[in-house]
Structures are given as structure tokens and as C-alpha cells.
XYZ file of C-alpha atoms in Angstrom:
649
model
C -15.573 36.592 53.802
C -18.073 36.771 51.228
C -21.384 37.964 53.227
C -19.354 40.219 55.080
C -17.983 42.489 51.490
C -22.321 41.698 50.382
C -23.124 43.815 53.940
C -20.526 46.367 53.946
C -21.014 47.106 49.964
C -24.673 48.122 50.197
C -24.219 49.581 53.885
C -21.463 52.025 51.566
C -24.141 52.718 48.689
C -26.450 53.615 50.885
C -24.605 55.892 53.249
C -23.646 57.306 50.157
C -27.051 58.384 49.246
C -28.258 59.893 52.150
C -25.788 62.501 51.347
C -27.546 65.920 50.476
C -25.928 69.078 49.970
C -27.417 72.273 52.310
C -28.413 74.412 49.385
C -31.359 71.904 49.066
C -32.923 73.651 52.131
C -35.309 76.049 51.717
C -36.460 78.681 54.170
C -39.947 79.353 55.232
C -42.072 82.225 55.712
C -41.682 84.002 58.765
C -45.389 84.163 59.893
C -45.511 80.282 58.782
C -47.977 78.205 61.318
C -45.656 75.418 63.613
C -46.645 72.548 61.086
C -44.897 73.950 58.215
C -42.055 75.162 60.482
C -41.939 71.625 61.851
C -41.778 70.296 58.359
C -39.257 72.242 57.397
C -36.767 71.321 60.074
C -38.098 67.744 59.500
C -36.857 67.818 55.759
C -33.747 70.013 56.821
C -32.436 67.632 58.869
C -32.868 64.543 56.361
C -31.036 66.151 54.004
C -27.574 67.157 56.434
C -27.615 63.898 59.031
C -25.463 61.894 55.890
C -22.596 65.155 55.756
C -23.712 67.492 58.862
C -25.156 65.000 61.555
C -24.826 67.480 64.308
C -26.369 69.938 62.369
C -29.194 67.689 61.434
C -29.265 67.192 65.167
C -29.833 70.416 65.610
C -33.021 70.432 63.307
C -34.234 67.317 64.301
C -34.515 69.153 68.179
C -36.184 72.390 67.044
C -39.179 70.093 64.813
C -39.545 68.149 68.006
C -39.952 70.898 70.641
C -42.254 72.609 67.858
C -44.647 69.487 67.945
C -44.426 68.876 71.612
C -45.596 72.664 71.639
C -48.410 72.169 69.061
C -49.582 68.644 69.993
C -48.751 67.567 66.118
C -48.206 64.445 66.237
C -47.582 62.998 62.764
C -44.250 65.733 62.699
C -43.530 64.374 66.339
C -43.030 60.923 65.290
C -40.868 61.856 62.282
C -38.814 64.357 64.333
C -37.790 61.472 66.896
C -37.201 58.938 64.005
C -34.647 61.069 62.390
C -32.918 61.445 66.755
C -32.780 57.950 66.601
C -31.393 58.005 63.269
C -28.503 59.756 63.845
C -27.957 58.391 67.844
C -27.750 54.488 65.792
C -25.048 56.455 62.843
C -23.205 57.534 66.204
C -23.015 54.132 68.095
C -25.749 55.380 70.867
C -27.903 52.900 70.502
C -29.774 53.127 73.598
C -30.415 56.462 73.271
C -31.617 55.690 69.879
C -34.045 52.897 71.465
C -35.012 55.549 73.373
C -36.517 57.520 70.317
C -37.941 54.983 68.317
C -39.871 53.979 70.964
C -41.460 57.169 71.801
C -42.020 57.826 68.109
C -43.984 54.028 68.025
C -46.079 54.486 70.973
C -47.415 57.840 69.149
C -48.205 56.022 65.931
C -49.605 53.288 67.476
C -51.907 55.802 69.501
C -52.822 57.533 65.653
C -53.266 54.235 64.305
C -50.989 55.806 61.749
C -49.710 52.395 60.367
C -47.302 53.770 57.712
C -45.440 55.182 60.443
C -45.873 51.838 62.917
C -44.716 49.940 60.065
C -41.354 52.271 59.190
C -40.399 52.635 63.275
C -40.450 49.006 63.598
C -38.485 49.016 61.387
C -36.143 51.410 62.304
C -35.754 49.590 65.854
C -35.402 45.829 64.078
C -32.479 47.818 62.134
C -30.810 49.219 66.049
C -31.001 44.902 67.262
C -29.070 44.034 64.427
C -26.253 46.421 65.053
C -25.554 45.370 68.108
C -26.365 41.694 66.784
C -29.413 40.709 68.934
C -30.476 38.925 66.186
C -33.823 36.786 67.280
C -34.835 40.715 68.220
C -34.051 41.904 65.171
C -36.336 39.034 63.632
C -39.514 40.178 65.375
C -39.560 43.604 64.678
C -38.561 42.950 61.017
C -41.236 40.540 60.947
C -44.275 43.193 62.978
C -43.156 45.729 60.834
C -43.187 43.379 57.334
C -47.117 42.432 58.710
C -48.254 45.585 58.761
C -47.128 46.554 55.786
C -48.320 43.958 54.115
C -51.661 44.310 55.148
C -51.662 48.144 54.385
C -49.547 47.538 50.912
C -46.963 49.672 51.736
C -44.658 47.830 48.812
C -41.666 49.701 49.507
C -41.823 48.736 53.813
C -42.520 45.151 52.343
C -39.261 44.990 49.943
C -37.032 46.742 52.813
C -38.058 44.308 55.874
C -38.482 41.085 53.565
C -34.265 41.861 52.193
C -33.238 42.393 55.707
C -34.778 39.329 56.633
C -32.851 37.308 54.393
C -29.390 39.068 55.198
C -30.240 38.367 58.860
C -31.335 34.649 58.363
C -28.326 34.368 55.848
C -26.347 35.250 58.520
C -27.345 32.724 60.664
C -27.302 30.566 57.582
C -30.550 29.457 58.082
C -30.719 29.424 53.778
C -34.036 28.003 53.199
C -35.861 31.016 54.592
C -33.122 33.872 53.810
C -33.582 32.399 49.877
C -37.661 32.687 51.081
C -37.452 36.351 51.919
C -34.788 37.108 48.973
C -37.464 35.349 46.740
C -40.389 37.102 47.949
C -38.170 40.423 47.325
C -37.534 40.202 43.875
C -40.953 38.721 42.713
C -42.092 42.449 44.294
C -39.190 44.366 42.610
C -40.063 42.636 39.505
C -43.664 43.062 39.996
C -42.798 47.011 40.447
C -40.063 46.657 37.481
C -37.702 48.206 40.326
C -34.205 47.215 38.476
C -32.429 48.087 41.244
C -34.412 46.363 43.717
C -34.114 43.390 41.555
C -30.297 43.681 41.739
C -30.121 43.157 45.661
C -32.737 40.427 45.556
C -30.912 38.418 43.010
C -27.241 38.660 44.709
C -28.782 37.638 47.943
C -30.038 34.733 45.769
C -26.774 34.313 44.265
C -24.868 34.292 47.508
C -27.255 31.809 48.932
C -27.198 29.493 45.754
C -23.228 29.725 46.632
C -23.853 28.511 49.835
C -25.449 25.921 48.624
C -22.972 24.759 46.159
C -25.049 25.505 43.548
C -22.966 26.801 41.533
C -24.437 26.874 38.608
C -27.426 28.915 39.364
C -25.437 31.309 41.382
C -23.739 31.874 38.095
C -26.965 32.363 36.504
C -27.956 34.538 38.898
C -24.585 36.668 38.922
C -25.054 36.837 35.285
C -28.665 38.634 35.179
C -27.899 40.632 38.425
C -24.675 42.196 35.562
C -27.002 42.362 33.219
C -29.797 44.738 35.403
C -26.153 46.538 36.181
C -25.034 47.185 32.870
C -28.379 48.209 31.772
C -28.661 50.834 34.410
C -24.951 51.812 33.785
C -23.966 51.759 37.809
C -20.372 50.693 37.977
C -20.834 49.802 42.102
C -23.274 47.407 40.781
C -20.881 45.686 38.124
C -17.479 46.068 40.426
C -19.615 43.707 42.745
C -20.917 41.206 40.538
C -17.699 40.762 39.048
C -16.180 40.303 42.765
C -19.043 37.695 42.717
C -18.295 35.951 40.537
C -14.261 35.589 41.200
C -15.682 34.247 44.790
C -18.232 31.833 42.386
C -14.975 30.544 40.001
C -12.372 30.323 43.149
C -15.470 28.022 44.969
C -15.228 26.315 41.808
C -10.980 25.950 41.635
C -11.421 27.700 38.011
C -8.406 30.029 39.301
C -8.610 31.930 35.825
C -11.675 32.679 35.107
C -11.828 33.839 38.699
C -8.807 35.900 38.319
C -10.163 37.429 35.165
C -13.227 38.206 37.314
C -11.363 40.313 40.288
C -9.276 42.039 37.719
C -12.631 43.667 36.086
C -13.643 44.705 39.613
C -10.325 46.161 40.452
C -10.388 48.186 37.493
C -14.105 49.612 38.204
C -13.191 49.955 41.877
C -10.283 52.067 40.815
C -11.790 54.071 38.403
C -13.977 54.882 41.788
C -11.841 55.382 43.704
C -13.421 52.944 46.010
C -10.880 51.873 48.199
C -12.614 48.981 50.461
C -13.616 47.380 47.458
C -10.029 47.742 45.715
C -8.503 46.328 49.238
C -10.929 43.344 49.191
C -9.956 42.801 45.527
C -6.205 42.975 45.896
C -6.651 40.382 48.815
C -8.700 37.707 46.252
C -5.803 38.286 43.565
C -3.442 37.574 46.150
C -4.889 34.488 47.019
C -6.394 33.543 42.903
C -2.605 34.012 42.170
C -0.965 31.703 44.766
C -3.541 28.825 43.936
C -2.303 28.944 40.021
C 1.493 29.405 41.799
C 2.007 32.844 40.256
C 4.153 34.313 43.308
C 4.856 37.263 42.372
C 1.844 38.675 41.196
C 0.762 37.014 44.655
C 2.926 38.805 46.397
C 2.676 42.327 44.743
C -1.426 41.700 45.387
C -0.781 40.823 49.090
C 1.941 44.376 49.377
C -1.066 46.409 47.802
C -3.665 44.599 50.168
C -1.409 45.500 53.054
C -1.118 49.185 51.972
C -4.433 49.619 51.341
C -5.231 48.148 54.534
C -3.163 50.874 56.333
C -4.708 53.551 54.534
C -8.658 52.458 55.553
C -7.245 51.597 58.587
C -6.074 55.165 58.874
C -9.734 56.682 57.847
C -11.976 53.888 59.740
C -9.850 55.666 63.256
C -10.209 58.931 61.373
C -14.201 58.370 60.935
C -14.109 57.006 64.703
C -12.499 59.574 65.760
C -15.118 62.428 63.977
C -17.505 60.346 65.407
C -16.141 60.673 68.950
C -16.277 64.711 68.485
C -19.635 65.201 67.200
C -20.932 62.884 70.218
C -18.791 65.107 72.681
C -20.464 68.322 71.013
C -24.128 66.073 70.745
C -23.498 65.836 74.309
C -22.719 69.960 75.261
C -25.473 70.818 72.415
C -28.021 68.697 74.668
C -26.655 70.033 78.318
C -26.858 73.603 76.622
C -30.291 73.142 75.607
C -31.233 71.678 78.280
C -29.665 74.895 80.707
C -31.550 76.720 78.848
C -34.746 74.350 78.980
C -34.190 74.792 83.187
C -33.327 78.684 82.469
C -36.789 79.453 79.983
C -38.844 77.214 82.556
C -37.064 78.917 86.041
C -37.981 82.205 83.723
C -41.333 81.706 83.292
C -41.847 80.747 86.544
C -40.510 84.114 87.793
C -42.637 85.873 85.155
C -45.561 84.006 86.429
C -44.804 84.634 89.927
C -44.781 88.077 88.600
C -47.601 88.720 87.013
C -49.888 86.086 89.837
C -48.412 89.295 92.645
C -49.461 91.773 90.067
C -53.125 90.298 89.248
C -53.425 89.826 93.308
C -52.416 93.231 94.184
C -55.088 94.664 91.714
C -57.659 92.162 93.280
C -56.344 93.487 96.280
C -56.676 97.237 95.217
C -60.364 96.524 93.646
C -61.397 94.576 96.873
C -60.522 97.049 98.600
C -62.283 99.813 96.315
C -65.171 97.331 96.662
C -65.477 97.460 99.738
C -65.129 100.843 100.593
C -68.099 101.128 97.984
C -70.235 98.834 99.387
C -69.215 100.570 103.359
C -70.853 103.867 101.979
C -73.907 102.962 100.142
C -74.017 100.228 103.785
C -73.698 103.619 105.827
C -76.395 105.603 103.441
C -79.005 102.950 103.784
C -78.315 102.756 107.654
C -78.663 106.476 107.817
C -82.461 106.105 106.634
C -83.156 103.104 108.103
C -81.948 104.837 111.255
C -84.283 108.034 110.512
C -87.352 105.584 110.082
C -86.660 103.878 112.484
C -86.848 106.549 114.728
C -90.108 107.919 112.622
C -91.872 104.324 113.100
C -90.582 104.450 117.537
C -92.526 107.318 117.638
C -95.638 106.529 115.397
C -95.328 102.857 117.241
C -95.368 104.773 120.664
C -98.128 106.882 119.934
C -100.468 103.482 119.112
C -98.821 102.206 121.802
C -100.362 104.665 123.879
C -103.258 104.231 122.031
C -103.532 100.671 121.995
C -102.963 100.606 126.026
C -106.292 103.293 126.195
C -108.000 101.250 124.375
C -106.988 97.272 125.479
C -107.709 99.373 129.341
C -111.797 99.882 127.794
C -111.306 96.741 126.435
C -110.320 94.412 130.206
C -113.112 96.655 131.599
C -116.058 95.810 129.232
C -114.161 92.581 129.189
C -114.185 92.237 133.752
C -118.032 93.587 132.783
C -118.991 90.898 131.262
C -117.518 88.200 133.147
C -118.947 89.956 136.203
C -122.258 89.910 134.748
C -121.791 86.012 133.080
C -120.813 85.198 136.631
C -123.583 86.189 137.643
C -125.587 84.826 135.717
C -123.898 81.586 136.392
C -124.949 81.699 140.020
C -128.353 82.169 138.908
C -128.121 79.374 136.550
C -127.104 77.188 139.495
C -129.273 78.695 141.903
C -132.016 77.715 139.302
C -131.157 74.613 138.804
C -131.993 71.466 140.851
C -129.343 70.859 143.976
C -127.628 67.150 144.195
C -129.229 66.862 147.105
C -132.929 66.832 146.036
C -132.129 63.784 143.734
C -131.087 62.164 146.870
C -134.179 62.596 148.185
C -135.685 60.225 146.174
C -132.633 58.316 144.542
C -129.720 57.305 147.236
C -127.285 56.439 145.012
C -127.160 59.015 142.453
C -124.712 61.997 141.043
C -124.993 65.028 138.707
C -121.742 65.353 136.544
C -122.084 68.662 134.753
C -118.952 70.535 133.504
C -119.889 73.987 131.441
C -118.035 74.249 128.845
C -118.152 78.215 129.250
C -119.501 80.257 132.173
C -123.021 79.868 131.833
C -124.157 76.236 130.479
C -126.845 75.941 127.424
C -127.229 72.036 128.841
C -129.559 72.098 132.068
C -131.330 68.986 133.998
C -134.763 69.190 135.964
C -136.353 67.242 138.826
C -140.590 67.220 140.017
C -142.169 65.066 141.913
C -146.313 64.476 141.313
C -148.381 61.645 142.618
C -146.148 59.162 143.021
C -143.743 59.976 139.950
C -140.632 61.508 140.094
C -140.153 63.249 136.814
C -136.565 63.600 136.122
C -135.029 65.544 132.425
C -132.289 65.948 131.309
C -131.813 68.683 128.006
C -129.004 69.803 125.517
C -129.902 73.804 124.113
C -129.226 74.900 120.930
C -125.812 76.802 121.260
C -123.349 77.286 124.124
C -122.712 79.960 126.208
C -124.707 83.193 126.327
C -127.636 81.894 124.133
C -127.896 78.377 125.458
C -127.934 79.395 128.938
C -131.212 81.660 127.656
C -132.561 78.624 126.341
C -132.357 76.589 129.437
C -133.996 79.089 131.417
C -136.765 79.005 128.846
C -137.099 75.149 129.023
C -136.591 74.382 132.942
C -139.309 77.353 133.106
C -141.314 76.005 130.751
C -141.200 72.516 132.377
C -142.270 73.841 135.655
C -145.433 75.272 133.822
C -146.286 72.145 132.020
C -146.143 69.655 134.997
C -148.311 72.164 136.851
C -151.400 72.206 134.348
C -151.244 68.444 133.428
C -152.498 66.526 135.861
C -152.013 63.024 134.461
C -148.652 63.622 132.779
C -146.190 61.584 130.714
C -143.009 62.016 129.247
C -144.117 61.720 125.597
C -147.015 64.420 126.099
C -144.651 66.108 128.830
C -142.821 66.830 125.569
C -144.981 67.347 123.016
C -146.847 70.610 125.242
C -142.634 71.601 125.628
C -142.655 71.392 121.568
C -145.974 73.879 121.378
C -145.340 76.404 124.040
C -141.702 76.678 122.846
C -143.010 77.300 119.492
C -145.214 80.044 120.932
C -142.552 81.800 123.110
C -139.950 82.035 120.897
C -142.665 82.712 117.849
C -141.350 80.338 115.590
C -144.673 79.804 113.435
C -143.862 83.206 111.773
C -139.845 84.125 112.029
C -136.457 82.564 110.910
C -135.753 81.247 114.773
C -135.183 77.718 114.841
C -133.598 77.970 118.875
C -134.729 74.324 120.211
C -133.690 71.414 122.621
C -132.779 67.951 122.368
C -134.653 66.563 125.571
C -134.495 62.806 127.777
C -138.141 62.741 130.099
C -137.858 59.842 132.331
C -140.673 59.057 134.852
C -140.605 56.270 137.934
C -143.062 55.306 139.757
C -141.622 54.671 143.277
C -144.114 51.888 143.809
C -144.542 49.539 141.438
C -140.883 50.520 140.049
C -141.857 51.207 136.018
C -139.710 53.611 134.212
C -141.426 55.379 131.688
C -138.967 57.316 129.440
C -139.581 59.477 125.952
C -136.922 61.271 123.880
C -136.785 64.476 121.527
C -133.296 63.428 119.505
C -132.164 62.460 123.094
C -130.869 59.099 124.424
C -130.335 57.401 127.741
C -128.623 54.303 128.734
C -129.892 51.573 131.755
C -127.719 49.125 133.432
C -129.017 46.370 134.520
C -127.865 42.839 135.092
C -124.136 43.477 134.136
C -125.573 44.531 130.581
C -125.566 48.345 129.118
C -128.643 48.930 126.887
C -129.686 52.209 125.352
C -133.024 53.496 124.875
C -133.232 55.671 121.428
C -135.932 58.559 121.640
C -137.497 59.845 118.625
C -135.649 62.266 115.748
C -137.378 65.317 115.840
C -135.834 68.118 118.722
C -137.609 70.305 120.613
C -138.241 73.311 118.893
C -136.683 74.538 115.815
C -136.131 73.916 111.729
C -136.970 69.691 113.126
C -139.881 70.639 115.760
C -141.959 72.953 114.029
C -144.939 70.977 113.818
C -147.947 71.822 116.349
C -149.064 67.891 116.660
C -145.578 66.576 117.043
C -146.177 63.138 118.524
C -143.363 61.266 120.780
C -143.133 58.428 122.100
C -143.350 56.837 125.141
C -141.523 53.827 126.626
C -142.341 51.996 129.826
C -139.680 50.219 131.611
C -140.183 47.611 134.107
C -137.145 47.551 136.772
C -137.557 44.223 138.121
C -133.588 44.267 140.141
C -130.976 47.091 140.574
C -130.335 48.772 137.783
C -128.505 52.614 136.862
C -130.351 54.807 134.481
C -128.062 57.307 132.055
C -129.275 60.408 131.252
C -126.530 62.286 129.163
C -126.037 64.670 126.543
C -123.522 65.034 123.449
C -120.932 66.809 125.708
C -118.758 64.238 126.958
C -118.482 62.249 123.345
C -117.775 65.634 121.582
C -114.647 66.370 123.517
C -111.652 66.797 121.932
C -108.512 65.069 123.011
C -106.753 62.031 123.076
C -103.644 61.248 121.120
C -104.556 62.470 117.937
C -107.083 65.652 118.837
C -109.754 63.922 117.733
C -113.904 63.499 119.408
C -114.273 61.060 121.917
C -117.694 59.838 119.968
C -120.435 57.461 121.246
C -119.156 54.716 120.517
C -116.056 54.840 123.547
C -119.283 56.939 125.626
C -121.050 54.315 126.334
C -118.430 51.154 126.474
C -117.237 53.399 129.605
C -120.600 54.004 131.077
C -120.233 49.795 130.645
C -117.139 49.198 132.414
C -118.201 51.334 135.258
C -121.503 50.694 135.943
C -120.704 47.242 138.326
C -119.134 50.256 140.486
C -120.880 52.406 143.397
C -122.388 55.551 141.886
C -119.975 57.869 143.604
C -116.994 56.290 142.113
C -118.415 55.800 138.984
C -118.585 60.008 139.451
C -114.514 59.912 139.735
C -114.437 57.222 137.285
C -115.961 59.675 134.588
C -114.362 62.703 135.668
C -110.605 60.931 135.542
C -111.351 59.783 132.005
C -112.799 63.192 130.989
C -109.545 65.122 132.291
C -107.199 62.119 130.751
C -108.993 62.805 127.747
C -108.867 66.074 127.360
C -105.350 66.431 128.909
C -105.549 68.355 132.256
């Protein structure tokens, strides 16, 4: 019974301290920012929540809406905590927890230790109200830990005292004493007499339950001294009532009655019906113990009367709370309806704005496309006009070009006809393959001019048992090379007639002199000449003589291909302008069947193959070596095949 009286009294005093008149609310300027408006609504809600919770709730909702719109997180936390407090006072504990948890999430997000500790304390109060004491202890301890780390003394004291009350209600008296004692030490350090009073009352209650009556008496008297110093009659009444309880526990009923009467006198002066009820009940029990039955009966009657009065008052309060809850529910529904209506209006407005913007965009797009079309049509007309002019010019140019092409074609045909005729002459001059067969039964000529006429030529002559064969590569290609080949061919015929005992080297030396004279290269810049190889074969003694002017030959004999290199000097041109140019004469004995190859650089310089590169000398000599074992006619076919494969024809 003593425990419930202490808690209810403290609750009553706290409730009375909250109520503040509406006159304390101050209006804010119309153009004030949202943060100032939100703080105004929060202050108004705090002032009104004790006496007018419905108005306080409306102010808190206004603050909450502003903070959500403008993202003012600290004011959002305060608004949610006020809403939670109002819901708690009305007994809507689940709704209170919902608001507190939202506030806690934002406080932790901001690392706002003060508001985090404060909100954890509020959550603990809700769990205490629904008798979930272990959960309440957990939240009070979390709040206490943060408050201690950040030195928020008021929050520390708030949690210490509540933990003391809970542990006392759980009969964990040592823990309760520990928290009351810590609370008292801090209050004494802060010299806060009101806080010291409550801590002393808690310690006194613990001492009484532990039957340490002397200590309890000292503690209650110390609390009474503070009550007298602060001149708070409610505190004095509570102290006298507690001293009466202490005396009654020790069966000192006379002293107990005196203390109860003092408490009753103060309660009567303050018109505290609840405290009167407790005093009447305690006086009835004490007088009964003293066997003062008339007095006991009197106080019991007064107890019953005031109990009925309090019951009626509590019923009125319950009805009032129910009405407030009902009004708040209706208000919430109205707010939700208005919110939905506002959202619908916003959606409608947004659709209208979007529609208007789309119409403007379409109109602008049509206008823009029309301008583009007009501009394009104008450009198209100008382009068509230019095209017509260009067509006329092109027509004229085509006619001129056709006439020019016709003229060029005629001239080209004339040139081609001339070249074809020259080719016929060249073919007529060059020895026929049958002439070679007169001296060499197995022989072939592989001759493929790049142009219609060729700068390469071959020559054969017979003198005094010797067959002379030459192969020459003249400077240049086409017409220039063909003229040079005719000069060379003619000079060779002339030289072989002039020399009685001719050798390949001597023929080359004479040919060099005649080219220099014929082409006047001593006193001009002409550097035309030729690379040439000459062989002389004696049919009786089977001796092959060879001399080369920058031209080689190859001989395949006994399964081996051997290359004989000529001198590096050419006939005529830059490298042959010395009149006394000497050439080396090679004597090669042919003891067994052999194949002699005279060749220019035409085959090895052919471009082709997978990488479009030259055939090259090494590959050409390898080809000759590979085909040398076959009959001559078959070798000719194999050379043709290799040539066409490489060229891709």
C-alpha cells in the first residue's frame, strides 16, 4: 500500500506541473520560415498537452507536417515525441510506441545523443505503464548509458529514479537502493532540493521495507526538512504520511496517528482528495489498533465518502479521456481525408499542368516542323535549280569527254596496232625454237613479255663448231626496252661476223664498246644498257664457255644445280662506260648429261603469292632444282604452272 501511494502521488505532482495556460502561446510572423513555425507548434503542443490534449495534438500534427515537408529532422523528433506523450496519456500505448520509435530512428540517424536518450526514456515509460517492467528496465538503462556518456545530468537523474522505482516494485531492494542512492548523490552535487527530496523518499521506502526503521526515520526527517525549506506543502504532507506509516510498522500507534493528522491537515488545505482518502484509511486502521473505535468508525466513514467521490471523479476522467480519444480519431480521419483530397487535387493539377505542357510542346513542335519544312522546300528548290544547271554543264562536259575519249581511243588503237606490229617484227627477228632444236634436241624457250613488246631477248649463232647462245635483259620495259633489244641483237650478229676466233668474254667486251659508240654515251647522259649472259658450246669436245655481264647461268648436272655468277659490270649504261672493260670467261666441261639454264630476272621479280610479294631468286633457283630431273618439255609446263599459280591467273 505504501508503494502505490508514493507512485501515485509522484504521478499527480508531475501531471499538475505540465499544465500551462493558453496565454503562454506566442504568435509567429506570417513570413516566418518553416523551422520557426514548427518550433512554435511544438512549444504550443507542450504547453497544452496537460490541460487540452486535443489542441496539443493538432499543434503537434501541424509541426510534424512542416518537418516532413521541409526535412527538419530535430523538430520532427520533438513532434513525434509529443504525439507519443499525448497518446500515452490517453492510454493508446501502441500508438505511443509507434511515434516514439519513429523519433528514435531519426535521432540515431542524426547521432543526436540527447534526443536518443530522451526518446529511449519515453519508450521505457510506455512499457512501465503496460507492466512490461523488464522491457522498461532495458530502455531506461540504454537511455542512462547514453546520458552518462554525454553528461546530460537531468536525463541521468530521470533514468536513475525510474529504475529505482521499478526495482522497488519488483522487490529488488538492493538494486533499487543503488539507483536511489546514485540519484541522491548527483542531486546533492547539483544542490537540487526537489530532486534530493524524491531520492530521499525512495531511500526511506527501501529502508522501511528492509525494517531498518531507524535509518528510515532519519531519512524521512531529512526529506521533511527539505520540504519545510522549500515550503512545498505537498512534500510536507507526503513526509508526515510516510512517518505515520513508519510508526505504524513499529506499532507506535499514537505517534503514527499524530503524523497522519498532520498530513490530513495539509491535504485538507490543498484540497487533495486522494491524499485525504489515504489519510482517512490510515487513521481508521491506527485508531482501530488503539481501540478508539468511534474515531476509527468516523474516519472509515469519511474514507468511504471520499472514495465514492474519487471514483466519480476518476469515472469522469475516464469518460473525458474516451471522449478525447474519440475526438482525436475523428480528427485523424478528417486529416487523412483532407490529405487524400489534397493528394487527389495535386494529381489532378499535375495532370492539367502536364497536359498543358504537352499541348504547348506539340504546338511548338508543329510550328518548328513547319518552319523546317518551309526551309527545306526553299533549299530543295535552290538545289534543284543548281542540279539542273549542273546537269546542263555535265551534259556539255560528257559530250566533250565522249569526243575526247573517241579521239584517245583512236590514238590508243593506233599505238596498240603499232606495238602489235612491232611485236610481230620482234618475234620475227628473235630465233625460232626450232633453231635451238637443230643443235640441242631437248630445249625450250620460256618467254612471256610483260608488255606487247619486250626488253628481254635471246640470240643463237653457229661458228666453226661452236654454238653461241645469249640471253639479255635490256634497260627499261615496253618500247624503250624493245628498241634496246633490237640494237643488242643486231650488234651481236655484227660482232660474231667480225671476230674470227670469238669467245663469250671477247664478244661482251666488243658489245660494250659498240653500245657506248652507238648510244653516244661518252658525251651524253644516256645510261641505257643491258645485262647479258653468253655461252659457247663446242659440240665435239663438249666444252661450255660462259661469260656474264651482271647476268648468271645455272647448270643442273648429277642431281645438283650449280649457279655461275657473271661479272658485276653491265653492258653500256652507268656501269659499262669503261671502253677497256674486261669480262671473265669460264670453261666448263660437260662430262655427263646436263641442263643449262639462261634466265633473266623477269620470273623472280614477279609479284604474287598470298602476300603479293616478289617470287625472289632463292625460290626461283629452288624451283629449277626441283624440276631439273624431268624432261625439258615437262619442265616448260611446270614453269608455266608455277608462274600462273604465283600470279593468280
